[in-house]
Coordinates of C-alpha atoms in Angstrom, one line a residue:
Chain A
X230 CA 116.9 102.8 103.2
X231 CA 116.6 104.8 100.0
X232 CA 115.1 101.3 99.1
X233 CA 112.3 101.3 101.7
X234 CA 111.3 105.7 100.7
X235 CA 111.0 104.6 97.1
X236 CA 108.7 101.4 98.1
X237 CA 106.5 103.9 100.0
X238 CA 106.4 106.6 97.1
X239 CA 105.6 103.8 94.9
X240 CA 103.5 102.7 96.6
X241 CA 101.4 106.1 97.5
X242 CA 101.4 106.8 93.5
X243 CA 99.6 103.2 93.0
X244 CA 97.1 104.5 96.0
X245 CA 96.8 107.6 94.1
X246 CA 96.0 106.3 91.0
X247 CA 93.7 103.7 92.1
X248 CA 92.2 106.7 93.9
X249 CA 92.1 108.4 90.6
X250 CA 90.4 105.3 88.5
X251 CA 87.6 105.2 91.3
X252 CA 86.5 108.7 90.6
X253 CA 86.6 108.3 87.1
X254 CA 84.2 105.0 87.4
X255 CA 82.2 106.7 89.3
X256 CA 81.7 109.1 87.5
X257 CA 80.7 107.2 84.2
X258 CA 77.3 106.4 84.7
X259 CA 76.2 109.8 85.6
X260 CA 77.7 110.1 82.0
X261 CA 75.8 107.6 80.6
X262 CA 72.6 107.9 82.0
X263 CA 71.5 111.5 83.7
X264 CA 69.0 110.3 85.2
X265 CA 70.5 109.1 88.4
X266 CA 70.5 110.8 91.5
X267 CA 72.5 113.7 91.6
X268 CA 72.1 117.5 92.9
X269 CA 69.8 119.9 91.4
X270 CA 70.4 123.7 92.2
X271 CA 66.0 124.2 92.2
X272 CA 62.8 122.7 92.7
X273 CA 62.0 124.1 88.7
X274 CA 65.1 122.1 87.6
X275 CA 64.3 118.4 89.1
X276 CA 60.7 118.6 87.3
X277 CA 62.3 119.8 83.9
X278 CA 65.2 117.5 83.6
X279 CA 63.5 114.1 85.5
X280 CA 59.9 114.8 83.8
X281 CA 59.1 113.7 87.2
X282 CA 55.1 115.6 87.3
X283 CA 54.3 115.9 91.2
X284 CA 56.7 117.8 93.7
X285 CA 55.4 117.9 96.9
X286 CA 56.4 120.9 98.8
X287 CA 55.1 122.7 102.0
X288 CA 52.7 125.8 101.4
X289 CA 53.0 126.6 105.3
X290 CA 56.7 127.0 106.1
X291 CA 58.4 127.7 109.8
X292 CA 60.0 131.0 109.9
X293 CA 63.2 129.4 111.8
X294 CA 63.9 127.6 108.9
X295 CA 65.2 129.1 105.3
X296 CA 64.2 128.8 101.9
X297 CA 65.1 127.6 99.6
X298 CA 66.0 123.8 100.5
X299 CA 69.9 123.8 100.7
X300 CA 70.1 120.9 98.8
X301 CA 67.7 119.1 96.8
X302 CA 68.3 115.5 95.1
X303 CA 67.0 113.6 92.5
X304 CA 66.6 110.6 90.6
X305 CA 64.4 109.3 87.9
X306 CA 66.3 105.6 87.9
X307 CA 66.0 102.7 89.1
X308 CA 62.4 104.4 90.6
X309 CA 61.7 108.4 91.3
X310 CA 63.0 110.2 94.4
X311 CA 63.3 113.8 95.4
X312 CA 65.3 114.9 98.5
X313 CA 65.3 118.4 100.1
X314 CA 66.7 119.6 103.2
X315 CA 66.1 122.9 104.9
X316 CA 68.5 124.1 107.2
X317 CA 68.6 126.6 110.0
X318 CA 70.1 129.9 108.9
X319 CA 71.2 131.2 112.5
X320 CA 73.0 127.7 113.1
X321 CA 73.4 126.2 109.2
X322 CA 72.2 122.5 111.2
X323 CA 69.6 120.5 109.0
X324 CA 66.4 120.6 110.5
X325 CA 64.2 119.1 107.8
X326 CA 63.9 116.5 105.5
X327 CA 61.5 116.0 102.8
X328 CA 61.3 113.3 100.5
X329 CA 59.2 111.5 97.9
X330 CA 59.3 108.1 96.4
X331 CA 58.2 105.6 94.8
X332 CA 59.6 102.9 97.0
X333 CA 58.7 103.0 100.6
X334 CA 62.2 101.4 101.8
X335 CA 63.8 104.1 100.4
X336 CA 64.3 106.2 103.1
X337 CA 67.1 109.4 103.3
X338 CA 67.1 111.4 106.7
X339 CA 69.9 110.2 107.8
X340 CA 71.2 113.4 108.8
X341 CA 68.5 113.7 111.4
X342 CA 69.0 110.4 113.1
X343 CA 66.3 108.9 115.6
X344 CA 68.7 108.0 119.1
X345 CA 65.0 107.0 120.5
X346 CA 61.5 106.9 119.5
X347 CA 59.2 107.2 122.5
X348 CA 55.8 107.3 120.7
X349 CA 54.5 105.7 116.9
X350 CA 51.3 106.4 116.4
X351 CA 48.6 106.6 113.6
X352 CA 47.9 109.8 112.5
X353 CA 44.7 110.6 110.4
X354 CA 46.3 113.4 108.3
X355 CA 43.2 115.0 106.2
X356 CA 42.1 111.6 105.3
X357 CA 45.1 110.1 104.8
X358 CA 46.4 107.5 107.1
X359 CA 49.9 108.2 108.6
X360 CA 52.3 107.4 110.7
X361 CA 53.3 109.7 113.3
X362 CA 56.4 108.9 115.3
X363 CA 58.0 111.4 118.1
X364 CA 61.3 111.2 120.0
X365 CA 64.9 112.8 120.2
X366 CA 67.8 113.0 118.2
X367 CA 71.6 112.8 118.8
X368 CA 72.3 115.8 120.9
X369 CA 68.8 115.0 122.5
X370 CA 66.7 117.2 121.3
X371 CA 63.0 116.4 120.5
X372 CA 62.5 115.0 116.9
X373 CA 59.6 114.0 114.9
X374 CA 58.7 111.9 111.7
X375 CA 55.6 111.4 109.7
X376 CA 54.9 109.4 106.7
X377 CA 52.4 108.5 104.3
X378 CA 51.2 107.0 100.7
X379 CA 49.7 109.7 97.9
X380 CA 48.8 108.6 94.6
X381 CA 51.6 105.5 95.6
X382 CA 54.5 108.1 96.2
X383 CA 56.0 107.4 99.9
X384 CA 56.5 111.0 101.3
X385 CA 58.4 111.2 104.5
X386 CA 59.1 114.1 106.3
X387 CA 62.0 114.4 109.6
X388 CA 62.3 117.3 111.7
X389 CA 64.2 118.2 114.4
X390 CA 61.2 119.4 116.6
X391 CA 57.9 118.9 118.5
X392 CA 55.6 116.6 116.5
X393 CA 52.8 119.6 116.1
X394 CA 54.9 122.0 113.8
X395 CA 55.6 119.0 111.6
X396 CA 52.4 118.4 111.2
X397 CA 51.5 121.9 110.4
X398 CA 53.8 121.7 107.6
X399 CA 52.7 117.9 106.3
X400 CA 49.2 119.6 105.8
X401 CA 50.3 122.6 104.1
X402 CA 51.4 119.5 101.7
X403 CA 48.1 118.3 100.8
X404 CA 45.1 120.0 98.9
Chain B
X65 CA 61.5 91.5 94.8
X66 CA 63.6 92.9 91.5
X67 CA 67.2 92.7 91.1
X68 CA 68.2 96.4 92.3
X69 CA 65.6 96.5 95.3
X70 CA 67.6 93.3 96.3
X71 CA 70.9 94.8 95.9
X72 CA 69.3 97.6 98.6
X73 CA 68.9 95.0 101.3
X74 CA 71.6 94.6 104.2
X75 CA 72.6 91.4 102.5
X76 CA 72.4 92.4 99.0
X77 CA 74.8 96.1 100.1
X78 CA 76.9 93.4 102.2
X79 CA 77.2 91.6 99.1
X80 CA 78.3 94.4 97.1
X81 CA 80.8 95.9 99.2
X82 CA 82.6 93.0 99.8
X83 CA 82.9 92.4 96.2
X84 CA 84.9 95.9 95.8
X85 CA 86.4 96.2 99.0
X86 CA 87.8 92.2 97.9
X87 CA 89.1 94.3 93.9
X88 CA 90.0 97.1 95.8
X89 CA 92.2 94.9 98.3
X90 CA 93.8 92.9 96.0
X91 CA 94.8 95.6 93.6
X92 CA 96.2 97.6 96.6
X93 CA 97.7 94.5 98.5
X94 CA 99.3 93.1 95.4
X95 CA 100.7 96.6 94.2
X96 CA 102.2 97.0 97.6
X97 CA 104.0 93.5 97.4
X98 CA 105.4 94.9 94.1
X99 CA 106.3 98.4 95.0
X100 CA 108.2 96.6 98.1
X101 CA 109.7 94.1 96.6
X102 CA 108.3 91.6 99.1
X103 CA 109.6 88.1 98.6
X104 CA 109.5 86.5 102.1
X105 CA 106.2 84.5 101.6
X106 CA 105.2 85.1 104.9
X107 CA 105.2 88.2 104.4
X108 CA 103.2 88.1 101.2
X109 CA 101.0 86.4 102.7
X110 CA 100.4 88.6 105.9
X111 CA 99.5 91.0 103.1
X112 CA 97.5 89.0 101.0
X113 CA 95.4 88.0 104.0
X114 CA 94.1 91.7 103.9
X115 CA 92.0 90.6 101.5
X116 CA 90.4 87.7 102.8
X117 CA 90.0 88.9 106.1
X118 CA 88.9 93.0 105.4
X119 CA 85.9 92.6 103.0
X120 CA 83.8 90.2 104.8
X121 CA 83.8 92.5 107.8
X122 CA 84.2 95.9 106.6
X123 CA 80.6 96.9 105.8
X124 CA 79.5 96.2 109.4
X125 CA 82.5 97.1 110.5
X126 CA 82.0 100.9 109.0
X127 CA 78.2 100.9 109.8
X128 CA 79.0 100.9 113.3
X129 CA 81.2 103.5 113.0
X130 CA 79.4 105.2 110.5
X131 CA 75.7 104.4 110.1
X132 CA 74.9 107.7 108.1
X133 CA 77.5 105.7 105.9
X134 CA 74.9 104.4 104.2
X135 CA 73.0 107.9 103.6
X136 CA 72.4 109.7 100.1
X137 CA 74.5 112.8 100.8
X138 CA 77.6 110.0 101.7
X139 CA 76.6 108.5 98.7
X140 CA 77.1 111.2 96.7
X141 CA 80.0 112.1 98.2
X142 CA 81.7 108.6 97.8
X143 CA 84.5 107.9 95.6
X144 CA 82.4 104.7 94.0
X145 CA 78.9 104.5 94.4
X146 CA 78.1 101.0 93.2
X147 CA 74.2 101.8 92.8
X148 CA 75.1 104.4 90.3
X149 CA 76.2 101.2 88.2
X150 CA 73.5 98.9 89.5
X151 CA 70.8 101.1 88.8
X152 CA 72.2 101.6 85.3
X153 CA 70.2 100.5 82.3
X154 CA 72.5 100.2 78.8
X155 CA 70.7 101.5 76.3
X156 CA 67.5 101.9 78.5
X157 CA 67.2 97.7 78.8
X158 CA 69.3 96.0 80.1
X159 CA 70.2 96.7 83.2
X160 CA 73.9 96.4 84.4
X161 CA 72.9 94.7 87.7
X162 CA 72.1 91.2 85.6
X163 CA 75.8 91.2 84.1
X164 CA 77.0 91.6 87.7
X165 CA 75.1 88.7 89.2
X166 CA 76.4 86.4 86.1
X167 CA 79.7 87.1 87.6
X168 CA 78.8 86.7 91.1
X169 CA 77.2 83.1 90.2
X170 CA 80.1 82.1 87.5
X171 CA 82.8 83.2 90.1
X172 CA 80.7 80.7 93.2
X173 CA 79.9 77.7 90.0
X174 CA 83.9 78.2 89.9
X175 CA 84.5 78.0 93.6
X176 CA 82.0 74.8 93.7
X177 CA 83.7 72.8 91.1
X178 CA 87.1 73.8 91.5
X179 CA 87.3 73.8 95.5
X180 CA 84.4 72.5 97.4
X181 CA 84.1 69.3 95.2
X182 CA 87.9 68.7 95.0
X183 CA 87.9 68.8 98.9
X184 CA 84.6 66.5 99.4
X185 CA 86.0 63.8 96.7
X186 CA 89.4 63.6 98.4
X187 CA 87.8 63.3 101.8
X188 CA 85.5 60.6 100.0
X189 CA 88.5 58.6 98.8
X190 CA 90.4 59.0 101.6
X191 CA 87.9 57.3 103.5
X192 CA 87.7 54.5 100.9
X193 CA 91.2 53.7 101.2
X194 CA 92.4 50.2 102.0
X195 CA 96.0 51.5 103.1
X196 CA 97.0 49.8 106.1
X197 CA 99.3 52.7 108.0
X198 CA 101.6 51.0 110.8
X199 CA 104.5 52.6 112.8
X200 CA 108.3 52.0 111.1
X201 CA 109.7 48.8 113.1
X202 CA 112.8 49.5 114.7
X203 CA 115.5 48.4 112.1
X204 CA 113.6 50.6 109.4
X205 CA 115.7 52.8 107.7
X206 CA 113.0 55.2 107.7
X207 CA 114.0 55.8 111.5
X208 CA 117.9 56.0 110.6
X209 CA 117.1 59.0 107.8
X210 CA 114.6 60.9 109.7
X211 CA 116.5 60.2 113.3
X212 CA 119.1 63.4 113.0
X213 CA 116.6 65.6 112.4
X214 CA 117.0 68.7 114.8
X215 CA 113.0 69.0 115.7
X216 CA 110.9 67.1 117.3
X217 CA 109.1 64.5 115.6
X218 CA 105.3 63.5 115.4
X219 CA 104.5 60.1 114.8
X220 CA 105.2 58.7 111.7
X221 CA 103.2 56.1 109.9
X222 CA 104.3 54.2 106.9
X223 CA 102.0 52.0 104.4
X224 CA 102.3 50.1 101.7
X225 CA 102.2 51.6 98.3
X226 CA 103.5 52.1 95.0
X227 CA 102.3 55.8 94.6
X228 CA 104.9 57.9 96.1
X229 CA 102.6 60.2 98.8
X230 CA 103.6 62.3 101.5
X231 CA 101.2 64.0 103.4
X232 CA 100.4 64.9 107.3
X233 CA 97.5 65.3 109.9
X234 CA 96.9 68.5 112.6
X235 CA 95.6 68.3 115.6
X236 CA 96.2 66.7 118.9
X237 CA 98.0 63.8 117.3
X238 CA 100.0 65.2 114.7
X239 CA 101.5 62.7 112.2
X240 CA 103.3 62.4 108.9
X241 CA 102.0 59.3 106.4
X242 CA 104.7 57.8 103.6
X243 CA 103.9 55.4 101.2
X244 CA 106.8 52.6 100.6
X245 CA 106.8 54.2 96.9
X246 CA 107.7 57.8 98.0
X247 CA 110.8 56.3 100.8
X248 CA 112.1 54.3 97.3
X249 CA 112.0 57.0 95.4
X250 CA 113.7 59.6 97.3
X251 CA 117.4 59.8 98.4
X252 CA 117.8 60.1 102.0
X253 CA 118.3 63.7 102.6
X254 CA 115.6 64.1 99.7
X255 CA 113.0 62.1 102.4
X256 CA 114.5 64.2 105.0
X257 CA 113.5 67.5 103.6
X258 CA 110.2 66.0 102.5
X259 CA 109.7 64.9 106.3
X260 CA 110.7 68.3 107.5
X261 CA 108.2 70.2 105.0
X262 CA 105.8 68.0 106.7
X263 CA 106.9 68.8 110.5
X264 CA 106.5 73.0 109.5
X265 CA 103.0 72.6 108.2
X266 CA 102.4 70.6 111.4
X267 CA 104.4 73.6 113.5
X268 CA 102.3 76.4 111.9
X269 CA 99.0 74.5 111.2
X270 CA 98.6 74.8 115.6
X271 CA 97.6 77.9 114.5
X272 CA 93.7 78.1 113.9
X273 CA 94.4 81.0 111.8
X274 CA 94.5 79.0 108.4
X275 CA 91.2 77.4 109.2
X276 CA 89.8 80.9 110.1
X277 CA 90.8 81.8 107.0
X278 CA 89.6 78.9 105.0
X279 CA 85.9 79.9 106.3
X280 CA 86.1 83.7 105.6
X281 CA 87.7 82.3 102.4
X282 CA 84.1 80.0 101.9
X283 CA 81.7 83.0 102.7
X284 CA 83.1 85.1 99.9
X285 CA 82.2 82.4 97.8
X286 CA 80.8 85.1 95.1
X287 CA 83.7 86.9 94.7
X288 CA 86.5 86.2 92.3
X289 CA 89.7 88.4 93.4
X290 CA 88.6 86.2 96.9
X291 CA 89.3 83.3 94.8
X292 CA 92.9 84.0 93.3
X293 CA 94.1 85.6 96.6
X294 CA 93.1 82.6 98.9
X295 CA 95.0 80.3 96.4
X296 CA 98.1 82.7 96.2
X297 CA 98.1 82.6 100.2
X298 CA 97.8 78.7 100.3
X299 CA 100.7 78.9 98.0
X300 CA 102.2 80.9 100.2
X301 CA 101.9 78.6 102.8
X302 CA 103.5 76.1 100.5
X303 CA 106.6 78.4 100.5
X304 CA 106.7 79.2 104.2
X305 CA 106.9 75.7 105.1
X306 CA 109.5 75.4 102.3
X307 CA 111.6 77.8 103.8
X308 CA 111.0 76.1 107.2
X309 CA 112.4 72.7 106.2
X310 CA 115.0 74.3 104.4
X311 CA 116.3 75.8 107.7
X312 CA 115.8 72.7 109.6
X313 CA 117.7 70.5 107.3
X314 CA 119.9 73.2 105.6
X315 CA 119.5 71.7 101.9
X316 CA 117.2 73.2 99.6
X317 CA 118.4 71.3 96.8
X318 CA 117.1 68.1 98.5
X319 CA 114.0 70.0 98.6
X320 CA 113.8 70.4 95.2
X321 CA 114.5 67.2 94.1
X322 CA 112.1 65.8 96.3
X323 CA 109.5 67.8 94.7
X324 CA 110.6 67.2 91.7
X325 CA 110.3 63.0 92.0
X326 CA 106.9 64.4 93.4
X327 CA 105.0 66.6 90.6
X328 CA 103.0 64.7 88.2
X329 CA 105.1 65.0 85.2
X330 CA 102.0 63.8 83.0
X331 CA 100.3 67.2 83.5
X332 CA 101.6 69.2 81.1
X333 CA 98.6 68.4 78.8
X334 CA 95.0 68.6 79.1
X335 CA 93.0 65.9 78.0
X336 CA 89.7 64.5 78.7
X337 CA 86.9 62.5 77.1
X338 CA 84.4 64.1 79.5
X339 CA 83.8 67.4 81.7
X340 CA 84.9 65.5 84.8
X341 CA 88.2 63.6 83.3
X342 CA 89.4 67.2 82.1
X343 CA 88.7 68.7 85.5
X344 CA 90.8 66.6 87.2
X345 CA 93.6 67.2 84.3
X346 CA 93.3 71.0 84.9
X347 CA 93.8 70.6 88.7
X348 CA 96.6 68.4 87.9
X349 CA 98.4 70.7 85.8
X350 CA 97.5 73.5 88.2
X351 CA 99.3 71.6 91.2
X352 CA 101.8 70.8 89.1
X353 CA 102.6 74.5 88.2
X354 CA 102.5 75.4 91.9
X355 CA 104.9 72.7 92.5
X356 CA 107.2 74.1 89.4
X357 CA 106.9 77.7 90.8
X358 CA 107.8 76.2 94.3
X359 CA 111.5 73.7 92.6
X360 CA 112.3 77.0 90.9
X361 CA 112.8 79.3 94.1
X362 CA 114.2 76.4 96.0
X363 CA 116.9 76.5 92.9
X364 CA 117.2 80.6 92.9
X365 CA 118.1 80.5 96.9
X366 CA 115.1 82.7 97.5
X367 CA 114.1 80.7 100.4
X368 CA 117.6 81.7 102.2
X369 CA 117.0 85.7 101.8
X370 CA 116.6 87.4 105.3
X371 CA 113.6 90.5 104.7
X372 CA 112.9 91.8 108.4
X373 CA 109.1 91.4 109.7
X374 CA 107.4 93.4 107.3
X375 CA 105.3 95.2 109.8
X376 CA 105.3 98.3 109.0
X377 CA 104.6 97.6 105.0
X378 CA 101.8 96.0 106.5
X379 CA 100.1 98.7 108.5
X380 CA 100.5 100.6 105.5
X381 CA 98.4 98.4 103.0
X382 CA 96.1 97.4 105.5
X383 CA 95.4 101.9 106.5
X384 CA 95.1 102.3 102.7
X385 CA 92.8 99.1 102.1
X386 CA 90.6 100.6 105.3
X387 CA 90.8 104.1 104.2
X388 CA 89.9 104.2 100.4
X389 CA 87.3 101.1 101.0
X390 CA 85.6 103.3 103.4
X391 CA 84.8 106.0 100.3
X392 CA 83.1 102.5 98.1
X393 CA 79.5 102.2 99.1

């Protein structure tokens, strides 16, 4: 018996460890190279430390949701990408998703997930040619995406609402 | 397509993950045999099947549970984030992802030359073979030395031969081959335990399992802890049905000497004129070693230790294996 408890502890202290050595390799790129992604605290800081020279970011902004974005992430390497999410303050739920990059595949709203798209459309968004797409989410509320190319930068916006305040705020985007 | 956006794809991330969660495995599989103490091979085994089995399904596997798995903000979260290293460039030029694909290709050149072609050029020459295989007549003393044994017995084919080989077939019509050379050169009991080593790879190989693994084992071609685990289960396997005819004939010394009359004892050396000559001398010595490894226990009394099922050590290396592999995206 006393046998079989140390074979466990010894065993949990190898789980630990290996536990341990994961965080540390994980950690040693960001180390190496800062320009993977990672979390910046503003809009101010991802242009200053990445060098990267157009942020896109809504003039026209929703009073439901708050600003600053609640989290905004970043990457220079292996190709630009900024992420911000805006969240509701009465409920703290994310409710929109902003992102720019230079790959269209790459693409990070995860956190508002599509359980159904019941319309895809193209959307002529002052000149630009998007794609509009409308349905509902997890708890089934309605959601909405849009997404087009500028100066070969992908931006993709995902909200959880009605397509028509999206779109409002994917203007207020563009001069 | 470049090298990182490729290592974005479904099949590029399944790729990936199955080559951590296959390192991770094996680290925590093996340090659980250690920490335990484990010497029952089929035990060892059990546990070193984690890591065949796991990594080939796990990415899936955790997408379905999990799709926003594969998001940023899990990402970030992760305890290894393999893009952070395949997006890395050392000193701004060369980017870590190439050093990672020469592994992936050296580790499936290693597979290919040391496994798949093996296998093919044995089938090859087995085909070629001129041996003519015929059922012992009834005086044989073949039938007198196997006769007691307490199982029961598949067919048994003898032929011709100076080269001592001992071998068996699967399937609906199980059978065990002897050459003329191998029933000279073993003592009676020797033959019997060879014969009975036979009989528990025929008893366990009923099980598809082994084939099931031998597939998994081929689709994680790229990935080198995949390698040295699938040979330490098949020489698991080598042990369990050691440990089988040990019970059935009760002699493990027989055992050993068969093996011993068996292993080449040329291959301690390896020579070659050519690539292929000193291939064949390095899978030589490598069977030969197993072989060693395998007259050693016999010779401890390993094979005779009782060790319970082993369950529950299992559960717990398989929960940490799932748990921690989760956390590597």
């Amino acid at each position: 018996m006393k046998k079989k408890l140390f074979g466990f502890l010894s065993f949990a202290v190898t789980v630990a460890v290996l536990v341990g050595m994961l965080k540390v390799l994980n950690w040693l790129p960001t180390a190496i190279d800062q320009s993977t992604i990672r979390k910046y605290p503003s809009i101010e800081a991802v242009g200053a430390k990445l060098g990267i020279r157009e942020i896109y970011v809504p003039s026209y902004f929703p009073a439901t949701l708050g600003w600053p974005p609640a989290e905004i992430l970043a990457q220079s390497k292996p190709f630009e990408a900024v992420v911000m999410e805006f969240k509701r303050p009465e409920d703290g739920e994310t409710a929109l998703i902003i992102s720019q990059s230079a790959r269209p595949e790459f693409a990070p709203d995860m956190k508002i997930r599509f359980t159904e798209v019941t319309e895809k459309i193209p959307y002529a968004l002052k000149g630009r040619e998007a794609l509009l797409e409308a349905g509902t989410c997890n708890d089934r509320s309605p959601c909405s995406r849009i997404s087009w190319d500028e100066d070969g930068t992908r931006i993709r916006l995902a909200m959880q609402s009605p397509p028509l305040e999206l779109i409002r705020i994917a203007e207020s985007m563009l001069r | 397509m470049d090298i990182s956006s490729f290592f974005n794809t479904y099949p590029g991330i399944h790729i990936v993950q199955a080559f951590l969660h296959s390192l991770t495995a094996t680290v925590i599989a093996d340090r659980s045999i250690h920490a335990w103490d484990i010497k029952s091979p089929l035990i060892r085994q059990r546990v070193r099947l984690i890591v065949i089995f796991v990594p080939i399904f796990s990415y899936p596997l955790y997408q379905l549970i999990d799709p926003g798995r594969s998001s940023i903000s899990f990402r970030l979260g992760a305890l290894l984030d393999s893009n952070r290293w395949l997006s890395l460039e050392l000193w701004g030029k060369v980017p870590v992802s190439i050093f990672f694909i020469v592994l992936l290709v050296s580790t499936a050149a290693l597979f290919l030359v040391q496994e798949l072609i093996p296998i093919l050029r044995h089938t090859a020459e087995s085909k070629q073979s001129e041996l003519e295989w015929d059922h012992p007549g009834e005086g044989s003393p073949v039938i007198g030395v196997l006769g007691d044994l307490p199982v029961e017995m598949p067919d048994i084919f003898i032929a011709e031969d100076a080269n001592p080989v001992v071998y068996s077939t699967t399937g609906n019509n199980p059978a065990v081959f002897l050459t003329t050379g191998l029933i000279d050169s073993l003592e009676p009991d020797e033959l019997r335990a060879a014969v009975a080593h036979e009989i528990a790879h025929i008893r366990r190989s009923r099980k598809p399992l082994l084939m099931f693994t031998y597939l998994l084992r081929v689709l994680q071609f790229f990935s080198p802890a995949t390698l040295v685990e699938f040979r330490k289960v098949v020489e698991d396997e080598e042990k369990i049905c050691d440990d089988s005819a040990v019970e059935i004939t009760g002699k493990p010394g027989a055992l050993a000497g068969a093996l011993e009359k068996l292993r080449h004892g040329s291959a301690d050396n390896i020579e070659g004129d050519n690539p292929a000559e000193m291939l064949r001398a390095i899978e030589r010595m490598s069977h030969d070693m197993l072989i060693r490894n395998r007259i050693r226990r016999l010779t401890r009394g390993d094979a005779a230790q009782a060790e319970g099922s082993g369950w529950l050590k299992f559960a717990a290396t398989l929960a940490a294996v799932l748990m921690i592999n989760y956390f590597i995206v």
